[in-house]
Amino acid sequence: MSTSFLPSPGSPPVEWLVAPGQTPYAEALAEMECRAALIAEGRASERVWLIEHPPLYTAGTSAHASDLVSPDRFPVYWTGRGGQFTYHGPGQRIAYVMLDLKRRRQDVRAFVTALEDWLIATLRTFQVQGEGRDDRVGVWVRRPDHGPLAEDKIAAIGVRLRRWVSSHGVALNVAPDLEHFSGIVPCGVHQHGVTSLADLGCAATLADADVALERAFQPIFGEIVRLPDGLPEPTP
């Protein structure tokens, strides 16, 4: 059963925004942090921002420098989110999740579980069985063709909470170049690999993933209102 993170009655719907093309990371980070601060002040609505980045690596607060195998390969950004190193790039759908947990549940662990449930429900649309793990964050797919205990990561989660408003979010591998992950130890996990919908034989597009993400989001987090596709209006 999914973990419910529905807002309190009477809360406005979550804004749902899809960015076209590839958005530079620094630009997205600045907009996201500004928006999250306004949400915390009660001056802006909650938002989920679907985005795609050019190739880059990000490091969370638990990242170890030794896990950056190829430091000169792509730009590297040290961020305030939780977690370790991860890759973002074309073919991967990022969802920056800016929700006010004061309107929902002030429970960090349950929030991360709800994000996992959202991704697992999304994958179910494509007949892919994603699973969470008690000892590591993210969503995993068993790969019996690679060995009896083999499993690969298909979606990463890294969030930050400030004044109980979330920022950063999730990354779903739709059809990225999986070789690009070789420049890091993804999320500090050495024992398992990385996969994608394309790697699993599913010819989904980012647009297909967006539809599935939207459908799976609402039973867990509540109603959304779609904004016209594009970059957000400048935040005041």
CSV table of C-alpha atoms in Angstrom, one decimal, residues 5-8 11-12 14 46 99-106 111 217 220-223:
chain,number,residue,atom,x,y,z
A,5,PHE,CA,1.1,12.3,2.0
A,6,LEU,CA,-2.1,14.0,1.1
A,7,PRO,CA,-2.3,17.7,2.2
A,8,SER,CA,-4.7,19.0,4.8
A,11,SER,CA,-5.0,23.1,0.5
A,12,PRO,CA,-4.6,24.4,-3.0
A,14,VAL,CA,0.2,21.4,-6.4
A,46,GLU,CA,3.7,23.9,-3.8
A,99,LEU,CA,6.1,20.4,-1.0
A,100,ASP,CA,5.2,21.9,2.4
A,101,LEU,CA,5.3,19.0,4.9
A,102,LYS,CA,3.6,21.2,7.5
A,103,ARG,CA,0.5,20.8,5.4
A,104,ARG,CA,1.1,17.0,5.2
A,105,ARG,CA,3.2,15.0,7.6
A,106,GLN,CA,6.3,16.2,9.4
A,111,PHE,CA,8.3,11.3,3.0
A,217,PHE,CA,1.6,11.3,-8.0
A,220,ILE,CA,-0.2,9.9,-2.8
A,221,PHE,CA,0.3,13.6,-2.7
A,222,GLY,CA,-3.0,15.1,-3.9
A,223,GLU,CA,-4.4,17.1,-6.8
